[in-house]
Coordinates of C-alpha atoms (C1' of nucleotides) in Angstrom, one line a residue:
Chain B
M1 CA 0.0 0.0 0.0
I2 CA 1.2 3.5 -0.7
D3 CA 2.4 5.6 2.1
G4 CA 1.3 9.1 2.8
V5 CA -2.0 8.9 1.0
W6 CA -4.3 6.5 2.6
N7 CA -4.6 5.9 6.3
A8 CA -6.6 2.7 7.1
S9 CA -7.3 3.7 10.7
E10 CA -9.6 6.5 9.4
L11 CA -12.2 4.0 8.5
K12 CA -12.3 2.6 12.0
A13 CA -12.8 6.0 13.6
Y14 CA -15.1 7.3 10.9
P15 CA -16.8 4.3 9.2
N16 CA -19.1 6.4 7.0
T17 CA -16.8 9.3 6.1
G18 CA -13.4 7.9 6.6
R19 CA -12.5 8.1 2.9
F20 CA -13.8 11.6 2.4
L21 CA -11.0 13.7 0.9
S22 CA -8.6 10.9 1.6
G23 CA -5.4 11.6 -0.3
R24 CA -6.3 15.2 -0.7
T25 CA -6.8 17.6 2.2
R26 CA -8.1 15.0 4.7
H27 CA -4.8 15.1 6.6
E28 CA -5.3 18.8 7.2
M29 CA -8.6 18.2 8.9
T30 CA -8.8 18.1 12.7
D31 CA -10.4 15.3 14.5
A32 CA -13.2 17.7 15.5
Q33 CA -13.9 18.5 11.9
K34 CA -13.9 14.8 10.9
R35 CA -16.3 14.1 13.8
V36 CA -18.7 16.9 12.7
L37 CA -18.8 15.4 9.3
E38 CA -19.3 11.8 10.5
D39 CA -22.1 13.0 12.7
A40 CA -23.8 14.5 9.7
I41 CA -24.6 11.1 8.4
E42 CA -28.0 10.0 9.7
E43 CA -28.3 6.6 8.2
T44 CA -26.8 4.3 5.6
A45 CA -28.3 2.0 2.9
T46 CA -27.1 -0.8 0.8
F47 CA -28.2 -1.6 -2.8
K48 CA -27.3 -4.9 -4.4
S49 CA -27.8 -4.1 -8.1
S50 CA -27.6 -1.2 -10.5
R51 CA -30.4 1.3 -10.1
R52 CA -31.2 5.0 -10.1
I53 CA -31.1 6.5 -6.7
L54 CA -31.5 10.2 -7.4
E55 CA -33.4 11.7 -10.3
R56 CA -32.9 14.9 -12.2
G57 CA -35.6 17.5 -11.4
E58 CA -36.4 16.1 -8.0
V59 CA -35.9 17.9 -4.7
Y60 CA -34.2 16.1 -1.9
D61 CA -33.8 17.0 1.8
R62 CA -30.6 15.0 2.3
S63 CA -27.3 14.5 0.5
T64 CA -25.6 11.3 -0.3
I65 CA -22.0 10.1 0.3
L66 CA -20.7 7.0 -1.4
I67 CA -19.3 4.7 1.3
D68 CA -18.6 1.6 -0.8
G69 CA -19.0 0.7 -4.5
F70 CA -19.4 2.8 -7.7
V71 CA -21.9 5.2 -8.9
M72 CA -22.2 7.2 -12.1
R73 CA -23.7 10.7 -12.6
S74 CA -25.9 10.6 -15.6
M75 CA -28.4 12.5 -17.7
D76 CA -30.9 10.9 -20.0
G77 CA -30.7 11.7 -23.7
P78 CA -33.5 11.1 -26.1
E79 CA -32.0 7.8 -27.1
R80 CA -29.5 6.8 -24.5
R81 CA -28.1 7.6 -21.1
H82 CA -25.0 9.8 -20.9
G83 CA -22.4 9.5 -18.2
L84 CA -21.1 12.7 -16.6
S85 CA -18.6 11.2 -14.1
F86 CA -17.8 8.1 -12.1
H87 CA -17.5 8.2 -8.4
V88 CA -15.4 6.2 -5.9
P89 CA -15.9 5.6 -2.2
G90 CA -15.5 8.7 -0.1
D91 CA -17.1 11.0 -2.7
F92 CA -20.0 13.1 -1.6
V93 CA -22.0 12.5 -4.8
D94 CA -24.7 15.1 -4.5
L95 CA -23.5 17.6 -1.9
H96 CA -24.5 20.3 -4.3
C97 CA -28.2 19.4 -4.1
F98 CA -28.0 21.0 -0.6
A99 CA -27.4 24.4 -2.0
L100 CA -29.0 23.9 -5.4
K101 CA -32.3 22.3 -4.4
R102 CA -33.5 20.7 -7.7
L103 CA -31.0 18.2 -8.9
D104 CA -29.8 18.7 -12.5
H105 CA -28.8 15.1 -13.2
N106 CA -29.3 11.6 -12.0
I107 CA -27.2 9.4 -9.8
D108 CA -27.2 5.7 -10.8
T109 CA -25.4 3.0 -9.0
V110 CA -23.1 0.6 -10.9
G111 CA -23.0 -2.7 -9.1
P112 CA -23.5 -3.1 -5.3
V113 CA -23.1 0.1 -3.2
T114 CA -23.4 1.3 0.3
L115 CA -24.5 4.9 0.8
G116 CA -24.7 7.4 3.7
Y117 CA -27.3 10.1 4.0
A118 CA -26.6 13.6 5.4
P119 CA -29.9 15.5 6.1
H120 CA -29.8 19.0 4.9
R121 CA -30.8 20.4 8.2
R122 CA -27.6 19.0 9.6
L123 CA -25.6 20.5 6.8
Q124 CA -27.4 23.8 7.4
R125 CA -26.2 23.7 11.0
I126 CA -22.7 23.0 9.8
M127 CA -22.8 26.1 7.5
A128 CA -23.9 28.3 10.4
E129 CA -21.8 26.8 13.2
H130 CA -18.7 25.4 11.5
P131 CA -17.5 27.7 8.7
D132 CA -14.3 25.8 8.5
V133 CA -16.1 22.5 7.8
A134 CA -18.4 24.4 5.4
R135 CA -15.4 25.5 3.5
I136 CA -14.2 21.9 3.3
L137 CA -17.5 20.8 1.9
W138 CA -17.3 23.6 -0.6
F139 CA -13.8 22.5 -1.6
A140 CA -15.2 19.0 -2.2
T141 CA -17.8 20.3 -4.7
L142 CA -15.1 22.3 -6.4
I143 CA -13.1 19.2 -7.1
D144 CA -16.1 17.7 -8.8
A145 CA -16.3 20.8 -11.0
A146 CA -12.6 20.5 -11.8
I147 CA -13.2 16.9 -12.8
H148 CA -16.0 18.0 -15.1
R149 CA -13.8 20.6 -16.7
E150 CA -11.1 18.0 -17.4
W151 CA -13.6 15.7 -18.9
V152 CA -15.0 18.5 -21.1
M153 CA -11.5 19.0 -22.4
K154 CA -10.8 15.4 -23.0
L155 CA -14.1 15.0 -24.9
E156 CA -13.0 17.8 -27.1
Q157 CA -9.5 16.6 -27.5
L158 CA -9.3 12.8 -27.5
T159 CA -10.5 9.9 -29.7
V160 CA -12.6 7.2 -28.1
P161 CA -9.8 4.8 -27.3
R162 CA -7.8 7.6 -25.6
R163 CA -10.9 8.7 -23.7
I164 CA -11.2 5.2 -22.3
A165 CA -7.5 5.2 -21.3
H166 CA -8.1 8.5 -19.5
I167 CA -11.0 7.1 -17.6
F168 CA -9.1 4.0 -16.6
A169 CA -6.2 6.1 -15.4
E170 CA -8.3 8.6 -13.6
N171 CA -10.4 6.0 -11.8
W172 CA -7.3 4.0 -10.9
Y173 CA -5.7 7.1 -9.4
R174 CA -8.8 8.1 -7.5
L175 CA -9.3 4.6 -6.1
R176 CA -5.7 4.6 -4.8
L177 CA -6.2 8.0 -3.2
V178 CA -8.9 6.3 -1.0
G179 CA -6.9 3.1 -0.3
L180 CA -8.5 0.9 -3.0
G181 CA -7.1 -0.5 -6.2
D182 CA -4.0 -2.6 -6.7
D183 CA -0.6 -1.9 -8.1
D184 CA -1.5 -3.4 -11.4
G185 CA -5.1 -2.5 -11.8
Y186 CA -8.4 -2.5 -10.0
D187 CA -11.7 -4.3 -9.7
T188 CA -14.8 -2.6 -11.0
P189 CA -18.3 -3.6 -11.9
L190 CA -18.2 -1.3 -15.0
T191 CA -19.6 -2.8 -18.2
Q192 CA -18.6 -1.9 -21.7
G193 CA -22.0 -0.2 -21.9
N194 CA -21.2 2.0 -18.9
L195 CA -18.0 3.0 -20.5
A196 CA -19.8 3.8 -23.7
E197 CA -22.2 6.0 -21.9
M198 CA -19.3 7.8 -20.2
V199 CA -17.1 8.4 -23.3
G200 CA -20.0 9.4 -25.5
A201 CA -19.7 6.5 -27.9
T202 CA -21.7 3.4 -28.9
T203 CA -21.1 0.1 -27.1
I204 CA -19.9 -1.4 -30.3
H205 CA -17.3 1.2 -30.8
V206 CA -16.1 0.9 -27.2
N207 CA -15.7 -2.8 -27.8
R208 CA -13.4 -2.2 -30.7
A209 CA -11.5 0.4 -28.8
L210 CA -11.0 -2.0 -25.9
K211 CA -9.7 -4.5 -28.3
Q212 CA -7.2 -2.0 -29.6
L213 CA -6.1 -1.1 -26.1
R214 CA -5.6 -4.8 -25.3
E215 CA -3.6 -5.5 -28.5
Q216 CA -1.4 -2.5 -27.9
G217 CA -0.8 -3.6 -24.3
I218 CA -2.1 -0.5 -22.8
A219 CA -4.9 -1.9 -20.7
R220 CA -6.8 -5.1 -20.4
F221 CA -10.5 -4.8 -19.6
S222 CA -12.4 -8.0 -18.7
R223 CA -15.7 -8.0 -16.9
G224 CA -15.1 -7.0 -13.3
R225 CA -11.4 -6.1 -13.6
I226 CA -9.1 -3.7 -15.3
D227 CA -5.4 -4.8 -15.6
I228 CA -2.8 -2.2 -16.2
S229 CA 0.8 -3.5 -16.8
D230 CA 2.4 -0.2 -17.8
A231 CA 1.0 2.7 -15.8
R232 CA 3.1 5.3 -17.6
R233 CA 2.1 4.1 -21.0
L234 CA -1.6 4.2 -20.1
A235 CA -1.3 7.7 -18.7
E236 CA 0.6 8.9 -21.8
Y237 CA -1.9 7.3 -24.2
G238 CA -4.8 8.9 -22.4
T239 CA -2.9 12.1 -21.7
F240 CA -3.7 11.8 -18.1
Q241 CA -2.1 14.3 -15.8
P242 CA -3.6 14.1 -12.3
D243 CA -3.0 17.6 -11.1
Y244 CA -6.7 18.6 -11.6
L245 CA -7.6 16.0 -9.0
Y246 CA -5.8 18.0 -6.3
G247 CA -4.2 15.0 -4.7
S248 CA -2.0 15.9 -1.8
D249 CA 0.7 13.7 -3.1
A250 CA 2.7 13.3 -6.3
Y251 CA 3.1 9.7 -5.4
L252 CA 0.5 8.5 -7.8
S253 CA 1.9 10.4 -10.8
N254 CA 2.3 8.9 -14.2
D255 CA 5.9 8.0 -13.4
S256 CA 6.1 4.2 -13.1
D257 CA 9.3 4.9 -11.1
D258 CA 7.0 6.1 -8.4
E259 CA 5.3 2.7 -8.3
A260 CA 8.4 1.1 -6.9
A261 CA 7.3 1.4 -3.3
D262 CA 6.8 -2.2 -2.2
D263 CA 4.3 -3.1 0.5
Chain F
M1 CA -37.1 44.3 -21.7
I2 CA -38.3 41.3 -19.9
D3 CA -40.0 41.8 -16.6
G4 CA -39.1 40.0 -13.5
V5 CA -35.7 39.0 -14.5
W6 CA -33.4 42.0 -14.7
N7 CA -33.6 45.0 -12.6
A8 CA -31.6 47.9 -14.0
S9 CA -31.4 49.8 -10.8
E10 CA -29.1 47.1 -9.3
L11 CA -26.2 48.4 -11.4
K12 CA -26.5 51.9 -9.9
A13 CA -26.5 50.6 -6.4
Y14 CA -23.9 47.9 -7.0
P15 CA -21.8 48.9 -10.0
N16 CA -19.4 46.0 -9.8
T17 CA -21.7 43.2 -8.6
G18 CA -25.1 44.4 -9.8
R19 CA -25.4 41.6 -12.3
F20 CA -24.3 38.8 -9.9
L21 CA -27.0 36.1 -9.8
S22 CA -29.3 38.4 -11.7
G23 CA -32.3 36.4 -12.9
R24 CA -31.5 33.6 -10.5
T25 CA -31.5 34.1 -6.8
R26 CA -30.5 37.7 -6.6
H27 CA -34.0 38.8 -5.8
E28 CA -33.7 36.7 -2.6
M29 CA -30.6 38.5 -1.5
T30 CA -31.0 41.3 1.1
D31 CA -29.5 44.7 0.6
A32 CA -27.0 43.9 3.3
Q33 CA -25.9 40.8 1.5
K34 CA -25.5 42.6 -1.8
R35 CA -23.5 45.3 0.0
V36 CA -21.2 42.7 1.6
L37 CA -20.5 41.3 -1.8
E38 CA -20.0 44.7 -3.5
D39 CA -17.6 45.6 -0.8
A40 CA -15.6 42.5 -1.5
I41 CA -14.4 44.1 -4.8
E42 CA -11.2 45.9 -4.1
E43 CA -10.5 47.2 -7.6
T44 CA -11.4 46.9 -11.2
A45 CA -9.5 46.7 -14.5
T46 CA -10.2 47.0 -18.2
F47 CA -8.6 45.2 -21.0
K48 CA -9.1 46.2 -24.6
S49 CA -8.1 43.1 -26.5
S50 CA -8.2 39.3 -26.1
R51 CA -5.6 38.0 -23.7
R52 CA -5.0 35.4 -20.9
I53 CA -5.7 36.9 -17.5
L54 CA -5.4 33.8 -15.4
E55 CA -3.2 30.8 -16.0
R56 CA -3.6 27.1 -15.1
G57 CA -1.3 26.0 -12.3
E58 CA -0.8 29.5 -10.8
V59 CA -1.9 30.5 -7.4
Y60 CA -3.8 33.7 -6.9
D61 CA -4.8 35.7 -3.9
R62 CA -7.9 37.2 -5.3
S63 CA -10.9 36.1 -7.4
T64 CA -12.3 37.8 -10.5
I65 CA -15.8 38.8 -11.4
L66 CA -16.7 39.7 -14.9
I67 CA -18.3 43.1 -14.9
D68 CA -18.5 43.7 -18.6
G69 CA -17.6 41.7 -21.8
F70 CA -17.0 38.1 -22.5
V71 CA -14.4 35.6 -21.2
M72 CA -13.7 32.0 -21.9
R73 CA -12.5 29.3 -19.6
S74 CA -9.9 27.3 -21.4
M75 CA -7.3 24.6 -21.2
D76 CA -4.3 24.3 -23.6
G77 CA -4.1 21.0 -25.5
P78 CA -0.9 19.9 -27.3
E79 CA -2.1 21.4 -30.5
R80 CA -4.9 23.9 -29.8
R81 CA -6.7 25.6 -27.0
H82 CA -9.9 24.0 -25.8
G83 CA -12.9 26.0 -24.5
L84 CA -14.6 24.9 -21.3
S85 CA -17.3 27.6 -20.9
F86 CA -18.2 31.1 -21.9
H87 CA -19.0 33.7 -19.3
V88 CA -21.2 36.7 -19.3
P89 CA -21.3 39.8 -17.1
G90 CA -22.2 39.1 -13.5
D91 CA -20.3 35.7 -13.5
F92 CA -17.7 35.2 -10.8
V93 CA -15.3 33.5 -13.2
D94 CA -12.8 32.1 -10.7
L95 CA -14.5 32.1 -7.3
H96 CA -13.3 28.5 -6.9
C97 CA -9.6 29.5 -6.9
F98 CA -10.4 30.9 -3.4
A99 CA -11.0 27.4 -2.0
L100 CA -8.9 25.5 -4.5
K101 CA -5.7 27.5 -4.6
R102 CA -4.0 26.3 -7.7
L103 CA -6.1 27.1 -10.7
D104 CA -6.8 24.1 -12.9
H105 CA -7.6 26.0 -16.1
N106 CA -7.0 29.4 -17.8
I107 CA -9.3 32.4 -18.1
D108 CA -9.0 34.2 -21.4
T109 CA -10.8 37.4 -22.4
V110 CA -12.7 37.5 -25.7
G111 CA -12.8 41.1 -26.9
P112 CA -12.8 44.1 -24.5
V113 CA -13.7 43.3 -20.8
T114 CA -14.0 45.0 -17.4
L115 CA -13.1 42.9 -14.4
G116 CA -13.5 43.2 -10.7
Y117 CA -11.1 41.7 -8.1
A118 CA -12.1 40.3 -4.7
P119 CA -9.1 39.6 -2.5
H120 CA -9.2 36.3 -0.8
R121 CA -8.8 37.8 2.6
R122 CA -12.1 39.5 2.2
L123 CA -13.7 36.3 1.0
Q124 CA -12.2 34.7 4.0
R125 CA -13.9 37.2 6.3
I126 CA -17.2 36.6 4.5
M127 CA -16.9 32.9 5.1
A128 CA -16.4 33.5 8.8
E129 CA -18.7 36.3 9.4
H130 CA -21.5 35.9 6.9
P131 CA -22.4 32.3 6.4
D132 CA -25.5 33.3 4.5
V133 CA -23.4 35.1 1.9
A134 CA -20.9 32.3 1.9
R135 CA -23.7 29.9 0.9
I136 CA -24.6 32.3 -1.9
L137 CA -21.1 32.2 -3.2
W138 CA -21.1 28.4 -3.0
F139 CA -24.3 28.4 -4.9
A140 CA -22.7 30.4 -7.7
T141 CA -19.9 27.9 -8.1
L142 CA -22.4 25.1 -8.2
I143 CA -24.2 26.7 -11.1
D144 CA -20.9 26.6 -12.9
A145 CA -20.6 22.9 -12.2
A146 CA -24.1 22.4 -13.5
I147 CA -23.2 24.2 -16.7
H148 CA -20.1 22.0 -17.1
R149 CA -22.2 18.9 -16.7
E150 CA -24.7 20.0 -19.3
W151 CA -21.9 20.7 -21.7
V152 CA -20.4 17.2 -21.0
M153 CA -23.7 15.8 -22.0
K154 CA -24.1 17.9 -25.1
L155 CA -20.6 17.0 -26.2
E156 CA -21.5 13.3 -25.9
Q157 CA -24.8 13.7 -27.5
L158 CA -24.8 16.3 -30.3
T159 CA -23.1 16.9 -33.6
V160 CA -21.1 20.0 -34.1
P161 CA -23.9 22.1 -35.7
R162 CA -26.2 21.3 -32.8
R163 CA -23.5 22.0 -30.3
I164 CA -23.2 25.4 -31.8
A165 CA -26.9 26.0 -31.7
H166 CA -26.9 25.0 -28.0
I167 CA -24.1 27.5 -27.3
F168 CA -26.0 30.2 -29.1
A169 CA -29.2 29.5 -27.1
E170 CA -27.4 29.2 -23.8
N171 CA -25.4 32.4 -24.2
W172 CA -28.5 34.3 -25.3
Y173 CA -30.5 33.0 -22.3
R174 CA -27.7 33.9 -19.9
L175 CA -27.3 37.3 -21.4
R176 CA -30.9 38.1 -21.0
L177 CA -30.8 36.9 -17.4
V178 CA -28.4 39.8 -16.7
G179 CA -30.2 42.4 -18.8
L180 CA -28.2 42.1 -22.0
G181 CA -29.1 40.7 -25.4
D182 CA -32.0 41.7 -27.7
D183 CA -35.2 40.0 -28.6
D184 CA -33.8 38.7 -31.8
G185 CA -30.2 38.0 -30.9
Y186 CA -27.2 39.5 -29.3
D187 CA -23.8 41.2 -29.9
T188 CA -20.7 39.2 -29.2
P189 CA -17.0 39.5 -30.1
L190 CA -16.8 35.7 -30.6
T191 CA -15.0 34.5 -33.6
Q192 CA -15.5 31.3 -35.5
G193 CA -12.2 30.2 -34.0
N194 CA -13.5 30.7 -30.5
L195 CA -16.6 28.7 -31.3
A196 CA -14.4 25.9 -32.7
E197 CA -12.4 25.8 -29.5
M198 CA -15.6 25.6 -27.5
V199 CA -17.4 22.9 -29.4
G200 CA -14.3 20.8 -29.9
A201 CA -14.1 21.0 -33.7
T202 CA -11.9 22.7 -36.3
T203 CA -12.5 26.2 -37.5
I204 CA -13.2 24.8 -40.9
H205 CA -15.9 22.5 -39.7
V206 CA -17.4 25.2 -37.6
N207 CA -17.6 27.4 -40.7
R208 CA -19.5 24.7 -42.6
A209 CA -21.8 24.2 -39.6
L210 CA -22.6 27.9 -39.4
K211 CA -23.3 27.9 -43.1
Q212 CA -25.8 25.1 -42.5
L213 CA -27.4 26.9 -39.6
R214 CA -27.7 30.0 -41.8
E215 CA -29.3 28.1 -44.7
Q216 CA -31.7 26.3 -42.5
G217 CA -32.8 29.6 -40.9
I218 CA -31.8 28.5 -37.4
A219 CA -29.3 31.2 -36.6
R220 CA -27.2 33.8 -38.5
F221 CA -23.7 34.3 -37.3
S222 CA -21.7 37.3 -38.6
R223 CA -18.7 38.8 -36.9
G224 CA -19.9 40.7 -33.8
R225 CA -23.5 39.6 -33.9
I226 CA -25.7 36.5 -33.7
D227 CA -29.2 36.9 -35.2
I228 CA -32.0 34.6 -34.1
S229 CA -35.3 34.7 -35.9
D230 CA -37.0 31.7 -34.4
A231 CA -36.0 31.1 -30.8
R232 CA -38.0 28.0 -30.4
R233 CA -36.5 26.4 -33.5
L234 CA -32.9 27.2 -32.3
A235 CA -33.6 25.7 -28.9
E236 CA -35.1 22.6 -30.4
Y237 CA -32.3 22.1 -32.9
G238 CA -29.7 22.5 -30.1
T239 CA -31.9 20.6 -27.6
F240 CA -31.5 23.5 -25.2
Q241 CA -33.6 23.3 -22.1
P242 CA -32.6 26.0 -19.6
D243 CA -33.5 24.3 -16.4
Y244 CA -29.9 23.5 -15.5
L245 CA -29.1 27.3 -15.4
Y246 CA -31.4 27.6 -12.4
G247 CA -33.0 30.8 -13.7
S248 CA -35.6 32.1 -11.3
D249 CA -38.0 32.6 -14.2
A250 CA -39.5 30.4 -16.9
Y251 CA -39.9 33.5 -18.9
L252 CA -36.9 32.8 -21.1
S253 CA -38.0 29.4 -22.0
N254 CA -37.9 27.9 -25.4
D255 CA -41.4 28.9 -26.1
S256 CA -41.5 31.7 -28.6
D257 CA -45.0 32.5 -27.2
D258 CA -43.2 33.7 -24.1
E259 CA -41.3 36.2 -26.3
A260 CA -44.5 38.1 -26.9
A261 CA -43.9 40.6 -24.1
D262 CA -43.3 43.9 -25.8
D263 CA -41.3 46.4 -23.9
Chain G
dC1 C1' -31.1 -25.4 -18.4
dG2 C1' -33.1 -21.3 -20.4
dA3 C1' -33.6 -16.4 -20.7
dA4 C1' -31.5 -12.1 -20.5
dA5 C1' -27.5 -9.3 -20.6
dA6 C1' -23.0 -8.5 -22.2
dT7 C1' -19.7 -9.0 -25.7
dT8 C1' -17.9 -9.6 -30.4
dT9 C1' -17.6 -9.1 -35.5
dG10 C1' -18.6 -7.4 -40.4
dA11 C1' -20.3 -4.1 -43.9
dC12 C1' -21.6 0.4 -45.1
dG13 C1' -22.5 5.3 -44.4
dA14 C1' -22.3 9.8 -41.9
dC15 C1' -19.6 13.1 -39.5
dT16 C1' -15.4 15.4 -38.9
dC17 C1' -10.4 16.1 -39.9
dT18 C1' -6.3 17.3 -42.7
dC19 C1' -4.2 19.5 -46.5
dA20 C1' -4.4 23.0 -49.8
dA21 C1' -6.0 27.2 -51.6
dG22 C1' -8.4 31.2 -52.0
dT23 C1' -11.5 35.3 -50.5
dC24 C1' -12.9 39.1 -47.6
dG25 C1' -12.3 43.1 -44.4
dA26 C1' -10.2 46.4 -41.3
dG27 C1' -6.1 48.8 -40.2
dT28 C1' -1.5 50.8 -41.8
dG29 C1' 2.1 53.3 -44.4
dG30 C1' 3.0 55.6 -48.6
Chain M
dC1 C1' -6.6 57.4 -51.9
dC2 C1' -4.2 53.1 -52.9
dA3 C1' -1.2 49.1 -52.0
dC4 C1' -0.2 46.1 -48.4
dT5 C1' -0.8 43.1 -44.6
dC6 C1' -2.8 40.2 -41.3
dG7 C1' -6.5 37.9 -39.3
dA8 C1' -10.8 36.0 -40.1
dC9 C1' -13.6 33.6 -43.1
dT10 C1' -14.7 30.3 -47.1
dT11 C1' -14.5 26.3 -50.2
dG12 C1' -13.0 21.7 -52.2
dA13 C1' -11.0 16.9 -52.1
dG14 C1' -9.6 12.9 -49.8
dA15 C1' -9.0 10.2 -45.5
dG16 C1' -9.9 8.7 -40.7
dT17 C1' -13.1 8.1 -36.8
dC18 C1' -17.3 6.6 -35.4
dG19 C1' -22.4 5.4 -35.9
dT20 C1' -26.0 2.2 -37.7
dC21 C1' -27.8 -2.1 -39.0
dA22 C1' -27.5 -6.9 -38.6
dA23 C1' -26.1 -11.1 -36.5
dA24 C1' -23.5 -14.3 -33.8
dT25 C1' -21.2 -15.7 -29.5
dT26 C1' -20.3 -15.7 -24.6
dT27 C1' -21.4 -14.9 -19.9
dT28 C1' -24.5 -14.2 -16.1
dC29 C1' -28.1 -15.6 -13.2
dG30 C1' -32.6 -17.3 -11.8

DNA sequence: CGAAAATTTGACGACTCTCAAGTCGAGTGG
DNA sequence: CCACTCGACTTGAGAGTCGTCAAATTTTCG
């Protein structure tokens, strides 16, 4: 496991929010702040299979943090669903619906997930009584915006195979920030269809693109697992540079040299 | 001019921030809150020609509000510049760099602009002393994120001519929210090259797309001006639905019926 | 085991890019 | 006032990326 990024003891002390901002500014948070946040979670829920948990246009009185599993932000087009971003454990997936009321997109689970719910009245109290924590929450929503911007750019810039490589690299990096993922890839319930929704292509074209990535030795996607043999090559092919993720550590950079840390 | 959206007297009372959140939640703001915000602006600056005013990777100690003119958020690719979003007067273009420090993208002016600067120490005070205003600022950054999400979807969903139509419709709507733009179009210093950067296409292809829009009577783009004869048609062609902009009024909807209000 | 979902492949056409060339318009110096 | 220049705009031809239609194979799961 990589030092300086993920601290496993956090999950024991804060079972619902222990991964929040892990690998970013979590180490700057005080225990009191972490406690305030953990106490904002009123209850948790687990879903076994893929489903829509939040719907565009609806108003909710609580926000959702992803504790375990994967979710995808999406919007429905006239013919298919479009993916906006993937989320990994520790992400507050709809914190913005606290300030924004009406949700402007859907949240769909991908595979089994565990969620935590923070009622807006508790967030309201945090805003009033803990401006330092409020700023942290704001920061978290701004990272989301930064991820959106990066993806806008990549959609404008990259072909479909390269977009897929970028997704693989970004997800891998984000998983490792929160203590998940291996040194040579990661497990994920993503289907080729999910990838297609995310990169803005058809499933058929994604399938061909994956074949190409496989043949070129850049990444190997098989149901439930993504294997990456050459991290640097993947990052280069997908032009992935993780600065926009605001990780606190350069450890997870493209440099495969940096992967040398054993255990 | 459209009732219930833009209130011209705001600019007299608050010359620098009078358009901030106009047409959205500004009417819910108290005079005290508006004053707090106006007082956050330390100085203003005017630039005649297009230039980069903020650079990715840099750290700034103040945030920028667009008082007059157009700017574009951008990121530099290996071969060309890519547009992330356009901004109209009243937009706080880099409020996020207050909480995020390092900027993850550039801000480039398009044509002549006037900017206002809010030092971060003043924003820091607002966070601590005026949580209600802090929440408003947060809200403003969330609208940006919503606009990004919409654009991600449109990039995945639409062909280049339709993307252009969407941009035209969105900009028009946003301009009218802040009291600018006409009933049949709007003035803008945008070039075809700027549009190309924004929709992720080459200038050449954008040129052909504009020709098509012109021939189909959807929109007429000539240097410095965009003419729109059939608002509903433009919105339909670009699949523009303004809900994600969180306007306080349905007035500016696609329905050309709603355009009937004279003076 | 059978149904449903996910994956894979082939052929053809549409959208968009690159390369190449040429036109138009505003500002500048003679 | 005209020639010149530079950026913006326009057009054509050929090539690459990606979508659609159609069908077959494999995997998942009740």
